[in-house]
Each structure stands twice: as C-alpha cells, then as structure tokens.
JSON list of C-alpha atoms and ligand atoms in Angstrom, two decimals:
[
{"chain": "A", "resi": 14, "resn": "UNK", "atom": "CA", "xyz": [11.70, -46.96, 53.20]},
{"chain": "A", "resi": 15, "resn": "UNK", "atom": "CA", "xyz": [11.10, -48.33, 50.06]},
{"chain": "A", "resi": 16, "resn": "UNK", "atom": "CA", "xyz": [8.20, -47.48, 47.99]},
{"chain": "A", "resi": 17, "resn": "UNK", "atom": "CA", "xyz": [6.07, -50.52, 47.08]},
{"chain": "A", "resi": 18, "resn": "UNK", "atom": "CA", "xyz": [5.95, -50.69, 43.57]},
{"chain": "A", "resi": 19, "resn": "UNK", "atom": "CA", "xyz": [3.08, -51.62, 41.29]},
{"chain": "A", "resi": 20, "resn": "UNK", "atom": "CA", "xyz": [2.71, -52.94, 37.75]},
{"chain": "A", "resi": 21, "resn": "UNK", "atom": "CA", "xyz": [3.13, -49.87, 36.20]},
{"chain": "A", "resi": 22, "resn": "UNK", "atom": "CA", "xyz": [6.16, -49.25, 37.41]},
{"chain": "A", "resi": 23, "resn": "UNK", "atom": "CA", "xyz": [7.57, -51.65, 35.38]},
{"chain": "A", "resi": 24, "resn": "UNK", "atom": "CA", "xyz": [6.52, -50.44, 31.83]},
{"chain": "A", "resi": 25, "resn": "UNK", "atom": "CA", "xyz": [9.55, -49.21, 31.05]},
{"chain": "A", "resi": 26, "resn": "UNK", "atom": "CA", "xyz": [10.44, -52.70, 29.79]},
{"chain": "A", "resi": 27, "resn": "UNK", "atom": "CA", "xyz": [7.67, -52.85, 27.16]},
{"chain": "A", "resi": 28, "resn": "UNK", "atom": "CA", "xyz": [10.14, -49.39, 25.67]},
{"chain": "A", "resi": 29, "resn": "UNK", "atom": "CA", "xyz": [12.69, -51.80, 25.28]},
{"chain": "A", "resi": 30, "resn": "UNK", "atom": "CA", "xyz": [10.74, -54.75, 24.29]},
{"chain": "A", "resi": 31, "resn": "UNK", "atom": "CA", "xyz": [9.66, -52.26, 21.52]},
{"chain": "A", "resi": 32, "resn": "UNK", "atom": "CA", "xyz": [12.68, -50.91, 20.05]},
{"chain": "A", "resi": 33, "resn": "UNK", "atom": "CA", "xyz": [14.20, -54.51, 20.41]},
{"chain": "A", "resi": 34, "resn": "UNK", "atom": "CA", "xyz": [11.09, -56.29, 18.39]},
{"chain": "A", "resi": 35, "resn": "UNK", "atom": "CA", "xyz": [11.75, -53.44, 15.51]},
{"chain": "A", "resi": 36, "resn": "UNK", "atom": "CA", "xyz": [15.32, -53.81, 15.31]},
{"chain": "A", "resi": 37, "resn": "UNK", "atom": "CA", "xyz": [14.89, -57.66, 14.41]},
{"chain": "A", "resi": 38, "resn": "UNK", "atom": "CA", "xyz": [11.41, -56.93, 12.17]},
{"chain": "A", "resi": 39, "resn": "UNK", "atom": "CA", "xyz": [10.43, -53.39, 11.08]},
{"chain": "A", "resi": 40, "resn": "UNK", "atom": "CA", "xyz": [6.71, -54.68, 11.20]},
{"chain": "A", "resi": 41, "resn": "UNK", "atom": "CA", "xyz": [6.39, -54.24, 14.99]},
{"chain": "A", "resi": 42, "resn": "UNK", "atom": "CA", "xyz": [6.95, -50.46, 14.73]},
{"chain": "A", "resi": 43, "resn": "UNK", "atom": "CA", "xyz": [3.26, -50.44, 14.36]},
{"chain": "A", "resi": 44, "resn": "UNK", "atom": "CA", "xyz": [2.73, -51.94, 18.17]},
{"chain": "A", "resi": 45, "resn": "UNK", "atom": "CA", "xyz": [4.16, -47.93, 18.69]},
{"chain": "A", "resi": 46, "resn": "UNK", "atom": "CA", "xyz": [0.60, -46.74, 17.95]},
{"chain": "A", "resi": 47, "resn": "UNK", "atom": "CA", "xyz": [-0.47, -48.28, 21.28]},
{"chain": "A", "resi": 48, "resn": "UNK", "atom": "CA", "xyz": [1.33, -45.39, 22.86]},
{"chain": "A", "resi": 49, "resn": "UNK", "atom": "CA", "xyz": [-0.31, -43.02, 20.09]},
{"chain": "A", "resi": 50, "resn": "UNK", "atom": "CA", "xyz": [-3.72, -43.63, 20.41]},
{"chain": "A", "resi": 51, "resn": "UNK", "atom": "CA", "xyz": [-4.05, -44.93, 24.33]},
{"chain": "A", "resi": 52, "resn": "UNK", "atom": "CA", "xyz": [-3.05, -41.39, 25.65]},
{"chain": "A", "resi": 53, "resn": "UNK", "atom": "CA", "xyz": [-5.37, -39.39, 23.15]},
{"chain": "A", "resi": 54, "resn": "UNK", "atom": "CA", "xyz": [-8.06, -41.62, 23.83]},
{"chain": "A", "resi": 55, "resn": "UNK", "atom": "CA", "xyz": [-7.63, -41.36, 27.79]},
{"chain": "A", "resi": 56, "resn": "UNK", "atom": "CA", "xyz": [-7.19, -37.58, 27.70]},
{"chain": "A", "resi": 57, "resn": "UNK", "atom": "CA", "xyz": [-10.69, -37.74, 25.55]},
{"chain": "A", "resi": 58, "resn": "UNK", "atom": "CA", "xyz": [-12.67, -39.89, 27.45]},
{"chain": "A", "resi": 59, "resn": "UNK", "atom": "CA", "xyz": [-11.24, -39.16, 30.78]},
{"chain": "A", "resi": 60, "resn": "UNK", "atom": "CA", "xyz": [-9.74, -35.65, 30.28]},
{"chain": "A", "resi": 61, "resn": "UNK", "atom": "CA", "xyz": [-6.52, -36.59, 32.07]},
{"chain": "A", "resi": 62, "resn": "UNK", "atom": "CA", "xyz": [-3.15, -37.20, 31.55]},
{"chain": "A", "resi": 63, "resn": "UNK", "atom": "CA", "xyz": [-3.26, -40.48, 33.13]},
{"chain": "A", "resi": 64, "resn": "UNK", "atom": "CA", "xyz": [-0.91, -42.06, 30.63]},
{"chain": "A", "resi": 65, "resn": "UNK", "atom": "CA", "xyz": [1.82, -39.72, 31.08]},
{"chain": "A", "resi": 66, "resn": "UNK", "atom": "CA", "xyz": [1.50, -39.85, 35.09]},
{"chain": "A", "resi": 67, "resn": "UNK", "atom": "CA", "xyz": [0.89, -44.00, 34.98]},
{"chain": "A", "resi": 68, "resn": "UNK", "atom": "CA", "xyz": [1.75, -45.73, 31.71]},
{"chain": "A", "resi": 69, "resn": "UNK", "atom": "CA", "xyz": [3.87, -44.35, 29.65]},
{"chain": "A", "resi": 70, "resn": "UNK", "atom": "CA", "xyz": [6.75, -46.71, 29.11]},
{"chain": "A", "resi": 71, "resn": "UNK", "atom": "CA", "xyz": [9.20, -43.74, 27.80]},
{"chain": "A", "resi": 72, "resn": "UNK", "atom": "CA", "xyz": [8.54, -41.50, 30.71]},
{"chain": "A", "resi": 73, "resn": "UNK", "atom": "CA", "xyz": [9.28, -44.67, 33.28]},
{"chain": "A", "resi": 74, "resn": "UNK", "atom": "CA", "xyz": [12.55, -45.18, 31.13]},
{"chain": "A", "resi": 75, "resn": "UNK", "atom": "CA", "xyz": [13.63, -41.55, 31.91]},
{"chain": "A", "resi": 76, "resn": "UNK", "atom": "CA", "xyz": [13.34, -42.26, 34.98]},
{"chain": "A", "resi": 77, "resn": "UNK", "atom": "CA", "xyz": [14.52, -44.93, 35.83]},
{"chain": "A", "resi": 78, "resn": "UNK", "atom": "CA", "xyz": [17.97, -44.76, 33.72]},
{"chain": "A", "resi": 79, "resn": "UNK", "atom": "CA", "xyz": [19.82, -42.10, 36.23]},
{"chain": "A", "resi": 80, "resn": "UNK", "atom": "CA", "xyz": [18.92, -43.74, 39.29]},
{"chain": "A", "resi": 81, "resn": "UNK", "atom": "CA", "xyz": [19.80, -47.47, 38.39]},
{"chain": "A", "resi": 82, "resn": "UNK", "atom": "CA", "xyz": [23.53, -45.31, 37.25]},
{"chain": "A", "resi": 83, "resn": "UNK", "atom": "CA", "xyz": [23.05, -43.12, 40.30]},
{"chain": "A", "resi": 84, "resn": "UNK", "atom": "CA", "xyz": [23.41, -39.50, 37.35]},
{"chain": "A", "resi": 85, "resn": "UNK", "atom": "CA", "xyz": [23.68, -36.82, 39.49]},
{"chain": "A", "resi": 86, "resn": "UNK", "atom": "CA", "xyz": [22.72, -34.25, 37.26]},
{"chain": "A", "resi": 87, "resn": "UNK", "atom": "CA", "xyz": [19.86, -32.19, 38.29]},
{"chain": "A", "resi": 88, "resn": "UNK", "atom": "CA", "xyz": [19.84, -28.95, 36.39]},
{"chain": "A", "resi": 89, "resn": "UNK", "atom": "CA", "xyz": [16.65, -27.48, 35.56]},
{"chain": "A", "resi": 90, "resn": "UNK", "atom": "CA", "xyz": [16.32, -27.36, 31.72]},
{"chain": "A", "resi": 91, "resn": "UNK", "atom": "CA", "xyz": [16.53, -23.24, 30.02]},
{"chain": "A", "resi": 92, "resn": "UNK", "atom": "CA", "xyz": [13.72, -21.69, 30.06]},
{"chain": "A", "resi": 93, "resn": "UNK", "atom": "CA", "xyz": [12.83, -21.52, 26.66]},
{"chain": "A", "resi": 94, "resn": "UNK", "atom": "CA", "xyz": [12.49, -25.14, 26.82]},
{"chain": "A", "resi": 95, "resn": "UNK", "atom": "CA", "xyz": [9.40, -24.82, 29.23]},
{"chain": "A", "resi": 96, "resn": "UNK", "atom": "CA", "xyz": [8.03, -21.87, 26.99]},
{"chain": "A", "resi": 97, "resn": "UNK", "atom": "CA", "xyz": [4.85, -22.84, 25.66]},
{"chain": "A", "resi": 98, "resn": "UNK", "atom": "CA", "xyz": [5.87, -21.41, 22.11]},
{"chain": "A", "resi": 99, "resn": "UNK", "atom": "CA", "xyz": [8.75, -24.13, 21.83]},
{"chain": "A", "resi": 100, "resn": "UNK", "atom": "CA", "xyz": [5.94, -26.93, 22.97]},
{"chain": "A", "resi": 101, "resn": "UNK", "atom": "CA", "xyz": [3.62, -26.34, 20.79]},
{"chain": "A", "resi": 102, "resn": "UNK", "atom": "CA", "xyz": [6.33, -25.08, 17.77]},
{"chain": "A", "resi": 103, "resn": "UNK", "atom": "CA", "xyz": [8.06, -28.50, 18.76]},
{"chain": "A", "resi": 104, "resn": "UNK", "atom": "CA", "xyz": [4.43, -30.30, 18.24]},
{"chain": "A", "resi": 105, "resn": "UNK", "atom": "CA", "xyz": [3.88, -28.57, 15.07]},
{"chain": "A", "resi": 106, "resn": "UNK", "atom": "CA", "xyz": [6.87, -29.26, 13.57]},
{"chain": "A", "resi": 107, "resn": "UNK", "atom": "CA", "xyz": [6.02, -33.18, 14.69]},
{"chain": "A", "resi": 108, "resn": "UNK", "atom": "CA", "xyz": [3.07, -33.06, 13.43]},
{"chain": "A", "resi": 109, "resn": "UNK", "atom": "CA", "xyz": [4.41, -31.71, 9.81]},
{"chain": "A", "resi": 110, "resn": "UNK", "atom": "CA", "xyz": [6.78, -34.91, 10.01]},
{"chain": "A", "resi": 111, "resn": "UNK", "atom": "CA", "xyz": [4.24, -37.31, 10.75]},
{"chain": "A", "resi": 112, "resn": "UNK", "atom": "CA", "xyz": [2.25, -35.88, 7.85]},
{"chain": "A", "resi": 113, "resn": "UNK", "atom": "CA", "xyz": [5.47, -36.25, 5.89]},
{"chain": "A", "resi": 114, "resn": "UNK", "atom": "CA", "xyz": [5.87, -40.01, 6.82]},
{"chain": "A", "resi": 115, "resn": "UNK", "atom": "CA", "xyz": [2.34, -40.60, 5.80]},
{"chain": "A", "resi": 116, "resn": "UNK", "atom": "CA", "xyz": [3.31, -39.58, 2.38]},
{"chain": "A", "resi": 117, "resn": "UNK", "atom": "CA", "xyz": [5.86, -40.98, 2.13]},
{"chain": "A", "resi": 118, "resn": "UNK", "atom": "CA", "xyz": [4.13, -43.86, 2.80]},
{"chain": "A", "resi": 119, "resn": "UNK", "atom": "CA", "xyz": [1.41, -43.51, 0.52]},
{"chain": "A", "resi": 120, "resn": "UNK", "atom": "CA", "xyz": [3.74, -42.77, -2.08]},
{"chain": "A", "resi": 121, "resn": "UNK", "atom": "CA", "xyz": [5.26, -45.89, -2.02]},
{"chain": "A", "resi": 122, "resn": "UNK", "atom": "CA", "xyz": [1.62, -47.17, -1.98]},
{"chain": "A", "resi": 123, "resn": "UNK", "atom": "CA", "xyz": [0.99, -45.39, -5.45]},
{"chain": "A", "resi": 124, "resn": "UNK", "atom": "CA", "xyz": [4.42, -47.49, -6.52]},
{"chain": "A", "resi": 125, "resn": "UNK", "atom": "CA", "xyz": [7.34, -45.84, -5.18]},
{"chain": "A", "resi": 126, "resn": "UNK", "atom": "CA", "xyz": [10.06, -48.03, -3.88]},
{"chain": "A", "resi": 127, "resn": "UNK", "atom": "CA", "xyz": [10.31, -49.04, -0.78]},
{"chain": "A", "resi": 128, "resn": "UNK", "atom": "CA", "xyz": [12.88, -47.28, 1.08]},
{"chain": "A", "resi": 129, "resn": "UNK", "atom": "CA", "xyz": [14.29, -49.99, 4.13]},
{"chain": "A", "resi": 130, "resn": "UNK", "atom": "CA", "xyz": [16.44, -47.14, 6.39]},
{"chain": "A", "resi": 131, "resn": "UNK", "atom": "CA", "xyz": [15.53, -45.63, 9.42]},
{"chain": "A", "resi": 132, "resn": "UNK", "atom": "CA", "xyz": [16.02, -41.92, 9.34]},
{"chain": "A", "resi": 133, "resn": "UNK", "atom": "CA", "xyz": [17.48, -40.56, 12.66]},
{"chain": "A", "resi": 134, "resn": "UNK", "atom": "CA", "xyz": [16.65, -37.45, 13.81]},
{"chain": "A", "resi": 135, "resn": "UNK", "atom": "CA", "xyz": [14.68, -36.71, 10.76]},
{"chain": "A", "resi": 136, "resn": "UNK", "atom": "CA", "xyz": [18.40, -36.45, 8.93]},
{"chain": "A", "resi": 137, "resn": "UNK", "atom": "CA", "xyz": [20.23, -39.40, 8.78]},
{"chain": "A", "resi": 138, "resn": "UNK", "atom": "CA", "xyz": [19.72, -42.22, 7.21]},
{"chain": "A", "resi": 139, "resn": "UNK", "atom": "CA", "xyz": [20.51, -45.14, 8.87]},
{"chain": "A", "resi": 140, "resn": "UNK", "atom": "CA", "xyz": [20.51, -49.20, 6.52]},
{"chain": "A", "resi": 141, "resn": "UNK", "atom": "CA", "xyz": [18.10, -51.08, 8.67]},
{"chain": "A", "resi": 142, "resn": "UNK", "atom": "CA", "xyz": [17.54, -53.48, 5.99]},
{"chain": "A", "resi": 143, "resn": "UNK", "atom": "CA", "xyz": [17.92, -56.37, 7.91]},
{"chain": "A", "resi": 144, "resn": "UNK", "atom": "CA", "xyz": [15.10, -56.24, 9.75]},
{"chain": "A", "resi": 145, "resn": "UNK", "atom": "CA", "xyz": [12.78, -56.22, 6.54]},
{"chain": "A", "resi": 146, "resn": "UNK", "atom": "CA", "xyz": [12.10, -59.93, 6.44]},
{"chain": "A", "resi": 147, "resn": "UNK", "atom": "CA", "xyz": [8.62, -60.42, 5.85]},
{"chain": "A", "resi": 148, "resn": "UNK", "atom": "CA", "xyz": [8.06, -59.62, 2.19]},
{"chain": "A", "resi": 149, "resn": "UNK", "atom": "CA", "xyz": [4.60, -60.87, 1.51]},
{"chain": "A", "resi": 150, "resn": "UNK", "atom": "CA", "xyz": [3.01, -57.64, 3.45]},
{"chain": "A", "resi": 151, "resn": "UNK", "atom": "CA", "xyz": [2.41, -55.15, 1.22]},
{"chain": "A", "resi": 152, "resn": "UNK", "atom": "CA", "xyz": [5.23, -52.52, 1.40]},
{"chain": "A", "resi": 153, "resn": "UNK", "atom": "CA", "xyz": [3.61, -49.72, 2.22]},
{"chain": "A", "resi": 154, "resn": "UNK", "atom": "CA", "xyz": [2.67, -51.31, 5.44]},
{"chain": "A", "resi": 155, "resn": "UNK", "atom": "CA", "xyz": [6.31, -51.47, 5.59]},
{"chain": "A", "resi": 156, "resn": "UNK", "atom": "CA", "xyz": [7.34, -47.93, 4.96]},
{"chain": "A", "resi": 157, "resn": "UNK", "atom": "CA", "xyz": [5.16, -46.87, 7.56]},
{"chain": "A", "resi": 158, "resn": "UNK", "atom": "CA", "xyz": [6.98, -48.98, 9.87]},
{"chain": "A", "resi": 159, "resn": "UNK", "atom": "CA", "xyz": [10.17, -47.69, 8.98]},
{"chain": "A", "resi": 160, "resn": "UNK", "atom": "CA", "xyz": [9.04, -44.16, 8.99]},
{"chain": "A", "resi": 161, "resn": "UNK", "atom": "CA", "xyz": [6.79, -44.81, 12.64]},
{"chain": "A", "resi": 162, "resn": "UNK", "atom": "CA", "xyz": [10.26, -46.43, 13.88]},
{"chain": "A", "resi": 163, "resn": "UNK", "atom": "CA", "xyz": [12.23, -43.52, 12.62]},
{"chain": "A", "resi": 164, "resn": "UNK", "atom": "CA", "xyz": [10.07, -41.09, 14.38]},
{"chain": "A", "resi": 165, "resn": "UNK", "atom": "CA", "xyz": [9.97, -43.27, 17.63]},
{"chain": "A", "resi": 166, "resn": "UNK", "atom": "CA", "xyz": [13.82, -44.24, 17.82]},
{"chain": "A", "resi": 167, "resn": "UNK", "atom": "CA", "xyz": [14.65, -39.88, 17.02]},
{"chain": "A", "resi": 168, "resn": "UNK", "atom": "CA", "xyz": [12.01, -38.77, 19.93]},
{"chain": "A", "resi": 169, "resn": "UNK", "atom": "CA", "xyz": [13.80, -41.50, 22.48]},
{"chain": "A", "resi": 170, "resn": "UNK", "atom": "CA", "xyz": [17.35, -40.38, 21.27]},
{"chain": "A", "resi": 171, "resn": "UNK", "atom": "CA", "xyz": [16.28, -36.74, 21.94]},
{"chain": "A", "resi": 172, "resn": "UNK", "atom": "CA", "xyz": [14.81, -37.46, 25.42]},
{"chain": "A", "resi": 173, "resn": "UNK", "atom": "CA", "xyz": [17.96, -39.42, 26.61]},
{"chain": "A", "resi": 174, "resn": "UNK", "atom": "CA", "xyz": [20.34, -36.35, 25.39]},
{"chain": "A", "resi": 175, "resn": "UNK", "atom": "CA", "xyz": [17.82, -33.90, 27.21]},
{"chain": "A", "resi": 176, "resn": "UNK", "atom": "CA", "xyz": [18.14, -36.47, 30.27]},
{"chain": "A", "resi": 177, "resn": "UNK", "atom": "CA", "xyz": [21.43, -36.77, 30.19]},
{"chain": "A", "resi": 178, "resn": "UNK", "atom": "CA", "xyz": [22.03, -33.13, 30.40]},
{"chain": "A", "resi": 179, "resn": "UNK", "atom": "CA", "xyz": [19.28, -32.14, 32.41]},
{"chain": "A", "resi": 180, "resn": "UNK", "atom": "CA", "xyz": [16.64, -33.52, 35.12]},
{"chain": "A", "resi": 181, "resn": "UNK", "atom": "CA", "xyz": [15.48, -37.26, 34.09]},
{"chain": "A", "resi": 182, "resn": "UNK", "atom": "CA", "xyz": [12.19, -36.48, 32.21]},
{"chain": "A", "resi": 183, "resn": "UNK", "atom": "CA", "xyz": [12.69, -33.04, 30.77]},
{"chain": "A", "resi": 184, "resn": "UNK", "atom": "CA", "xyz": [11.81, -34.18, 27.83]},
{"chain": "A", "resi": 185, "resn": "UNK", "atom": "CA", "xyz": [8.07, -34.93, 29.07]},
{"chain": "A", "resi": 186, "resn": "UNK", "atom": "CA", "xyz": [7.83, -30.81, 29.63]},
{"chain": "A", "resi": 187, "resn": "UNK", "atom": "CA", "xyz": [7.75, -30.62, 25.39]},
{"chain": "A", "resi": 188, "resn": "UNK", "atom": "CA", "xyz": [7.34, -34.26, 24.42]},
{"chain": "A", "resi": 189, "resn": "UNK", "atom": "CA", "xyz": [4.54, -33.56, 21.35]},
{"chain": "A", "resi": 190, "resn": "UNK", "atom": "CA", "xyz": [2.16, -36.63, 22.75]},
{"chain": "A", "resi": 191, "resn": "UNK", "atom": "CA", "xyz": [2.52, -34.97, 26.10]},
{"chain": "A", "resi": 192, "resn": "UNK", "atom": "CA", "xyz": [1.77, -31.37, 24.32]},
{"chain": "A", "resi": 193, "resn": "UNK", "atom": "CA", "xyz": [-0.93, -32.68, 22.72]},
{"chain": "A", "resi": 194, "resn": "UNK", "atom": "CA", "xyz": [-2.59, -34.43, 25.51]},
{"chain": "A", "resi": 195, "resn": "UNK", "atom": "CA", "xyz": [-2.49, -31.48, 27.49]},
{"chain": "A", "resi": 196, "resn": "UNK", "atom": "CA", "xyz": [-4.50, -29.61, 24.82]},
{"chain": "A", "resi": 197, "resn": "UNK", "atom": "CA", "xyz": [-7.16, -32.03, 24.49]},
{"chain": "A", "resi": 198, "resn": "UNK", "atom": "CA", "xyz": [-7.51, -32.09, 28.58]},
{"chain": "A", "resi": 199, "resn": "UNK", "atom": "CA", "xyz": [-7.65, -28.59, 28.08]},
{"chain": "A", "resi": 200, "resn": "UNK", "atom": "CA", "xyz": [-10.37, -27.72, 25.97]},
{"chain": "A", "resi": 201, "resn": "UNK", "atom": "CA", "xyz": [-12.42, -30.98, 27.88]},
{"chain": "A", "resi": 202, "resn": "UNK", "atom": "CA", "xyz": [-12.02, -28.93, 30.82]},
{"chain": "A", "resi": 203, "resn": "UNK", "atom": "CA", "xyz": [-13.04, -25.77, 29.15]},
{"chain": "A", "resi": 204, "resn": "UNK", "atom": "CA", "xyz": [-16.19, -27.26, 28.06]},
{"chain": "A", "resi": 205, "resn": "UNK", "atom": "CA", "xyz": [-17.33, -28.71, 30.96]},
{"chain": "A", "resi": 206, "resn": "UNK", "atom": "CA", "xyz": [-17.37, -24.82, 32.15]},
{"chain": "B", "resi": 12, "resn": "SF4", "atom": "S1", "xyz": [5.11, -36.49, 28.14]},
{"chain": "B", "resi": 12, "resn": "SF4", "atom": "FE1", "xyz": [5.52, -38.01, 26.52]},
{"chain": "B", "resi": 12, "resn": "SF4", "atom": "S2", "xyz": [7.25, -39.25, 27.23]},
{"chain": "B", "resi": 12, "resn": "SF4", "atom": "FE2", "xyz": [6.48, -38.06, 28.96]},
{"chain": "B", "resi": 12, "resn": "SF4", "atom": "S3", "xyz": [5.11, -39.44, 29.98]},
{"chain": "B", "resi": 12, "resn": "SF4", "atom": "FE3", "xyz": [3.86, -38.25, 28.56]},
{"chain": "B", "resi": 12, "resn": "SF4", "atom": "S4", "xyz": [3.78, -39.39, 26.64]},
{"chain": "B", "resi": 12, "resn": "SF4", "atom": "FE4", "xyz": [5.40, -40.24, 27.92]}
]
C-alpha cells in the first residue's frame, strides 16, 4: 500500500531548486543559510532534530535518488564512519573551513579581489564565473556566495558518493549540521535534568 505522502516529502526539490538558482547567479547561495540556521534554531528552541527527520531537503534527496533508479545497494557504511570521533573530527574540520570562507570573505572585504570559482571538495577550483552577473552588490557579499556554494555543492557531492556506495543517507550519520544538531539537543536535554 502506498504511503500517503505529505508536503514534506517533497522538499527534496527545493535541493535542486537551490543548486540550480546558484549555478545561473552565485547570489542565491545565500538562500543555503535557510538550511543553516532553521535546524540550529529548531534543535534550540525545540531540542529536536525535527529538521533532519522532516525538512531537510538533502536528506529527502538521499533518499529518494536510489529508489526512483531502483540502487540496490544496501551495505552498512565501516564502522569508523559511525564512530563518534570521525563525526565530530568531520564537524571540526567543517567548522575550520567555514571559518576559512569567512575570511576569505572578509578579506576580499578589506580589498582583496574577488575570486568567481567554486572550490570543490575544498581542492579544486572550478570557473563559475558565469554566474557572477550582478555587479552592483558589493563583492564580498559575493565571495561568500561562492565560498557558501562551494561548501554546499562539496557536502552534496560527498553524500551522493557515500550513497552511492552505501545505504541512501549514510551521509546523515556524520553530516556536520546533523553532528551539530545532535549536540545542541544534547546538552538541552542535559539541562532539563
Ligand atoms: S543529517 Fe544533514 S543531510 Fe541528513 S537530514 Fe540532517 S541536516 Fe539533512
């Protein structure tokens, strides 16, 4: 029988309304910290993970891509990928390159040029210039888009290899917004004690 499904279960779309919008103009990369703050603000207020379990566009995605191409591939992830030191190391080290991207961006703020590439897996730099078309925002608005895009496009690459190889939303079990979430329900539920 099938299950009835709800809003929600549609959000994967707004993933892929996301990347598309960027692709055409960098500026939208910024409509990514919806799915930055919205979690961290439900895990504070409501100390749950409601956004992973309900909302979370990426997660639905995951999903959804091996059964629409019926992917067979169930295997349980290694171990070490579960481990909470590779969560929170993987969150750390996301953390150090969001701090990065912030100065980078606030270096071009202080008047270094604007650099118009996305950088894939925090590596390779990809031309992206093309989608740099509104040039009366100041461009440190703009590096922050490229660098938010960058960061957005390399965790999405990382989850489809991860779902590709292993079950559909391993990469949810170290995904740093997850991680982090987590945490905050955490320590909420620790001081309601
Ligand atoms: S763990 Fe990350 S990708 Fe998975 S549902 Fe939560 S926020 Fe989305």
């Amino acid at each position: 029988m099938n299950k009835k499904k709800h809003w929600n279960d549609y959000l994967w779309i707004w993933t892929l309304i996301y990347f598309s919008l960027g692709f055409f103009n960098i500026l939208f990369a910024w409509l990514g910290m919806i799915d930055f703050i919205v979690p961290i603000i439900i895990a504070i207020v409501k100390g749950n993970k409601a956004f992973c379990n309900r909302y979370c566009g990426r997660g639905k995605l995951l999903a959804l891509i091996p059964s629409v191409f019926k992917m067979k591939n169930q295997r349980v992830a290694p171990k070490w990928m579960y481990s909470k030191y590779f969560r929170y190391g993987f969150l750390a080290f996301f953390l150090t390159m969001f701090a990065n991207m912030l100065y980078q961006t606030y270096m071009v703020f202080a008047g270094a040029p604007l650099k118009t590439a996305v950088k894939l897996l925090w590596t390779f730099k990809v031309p992206w210039s093309w989608s740099y078309t509104v040039t009366t925002v100041p461009e440190w608005i703009t590096q922050f888009s490229y660098g938010f895009y960058s960061m957005m496009l390399t965790s999405t690459i990382i989850g489809l290899v991860v779902m590709a190889l292993y079950r559909p939303r391993t990469w949810c079990t170290f995904c740093p917004m997850g991680t982090m979430t987590q945490s905050i329900c955490k320590v909420k539920a620790q001081l309601k004690k």
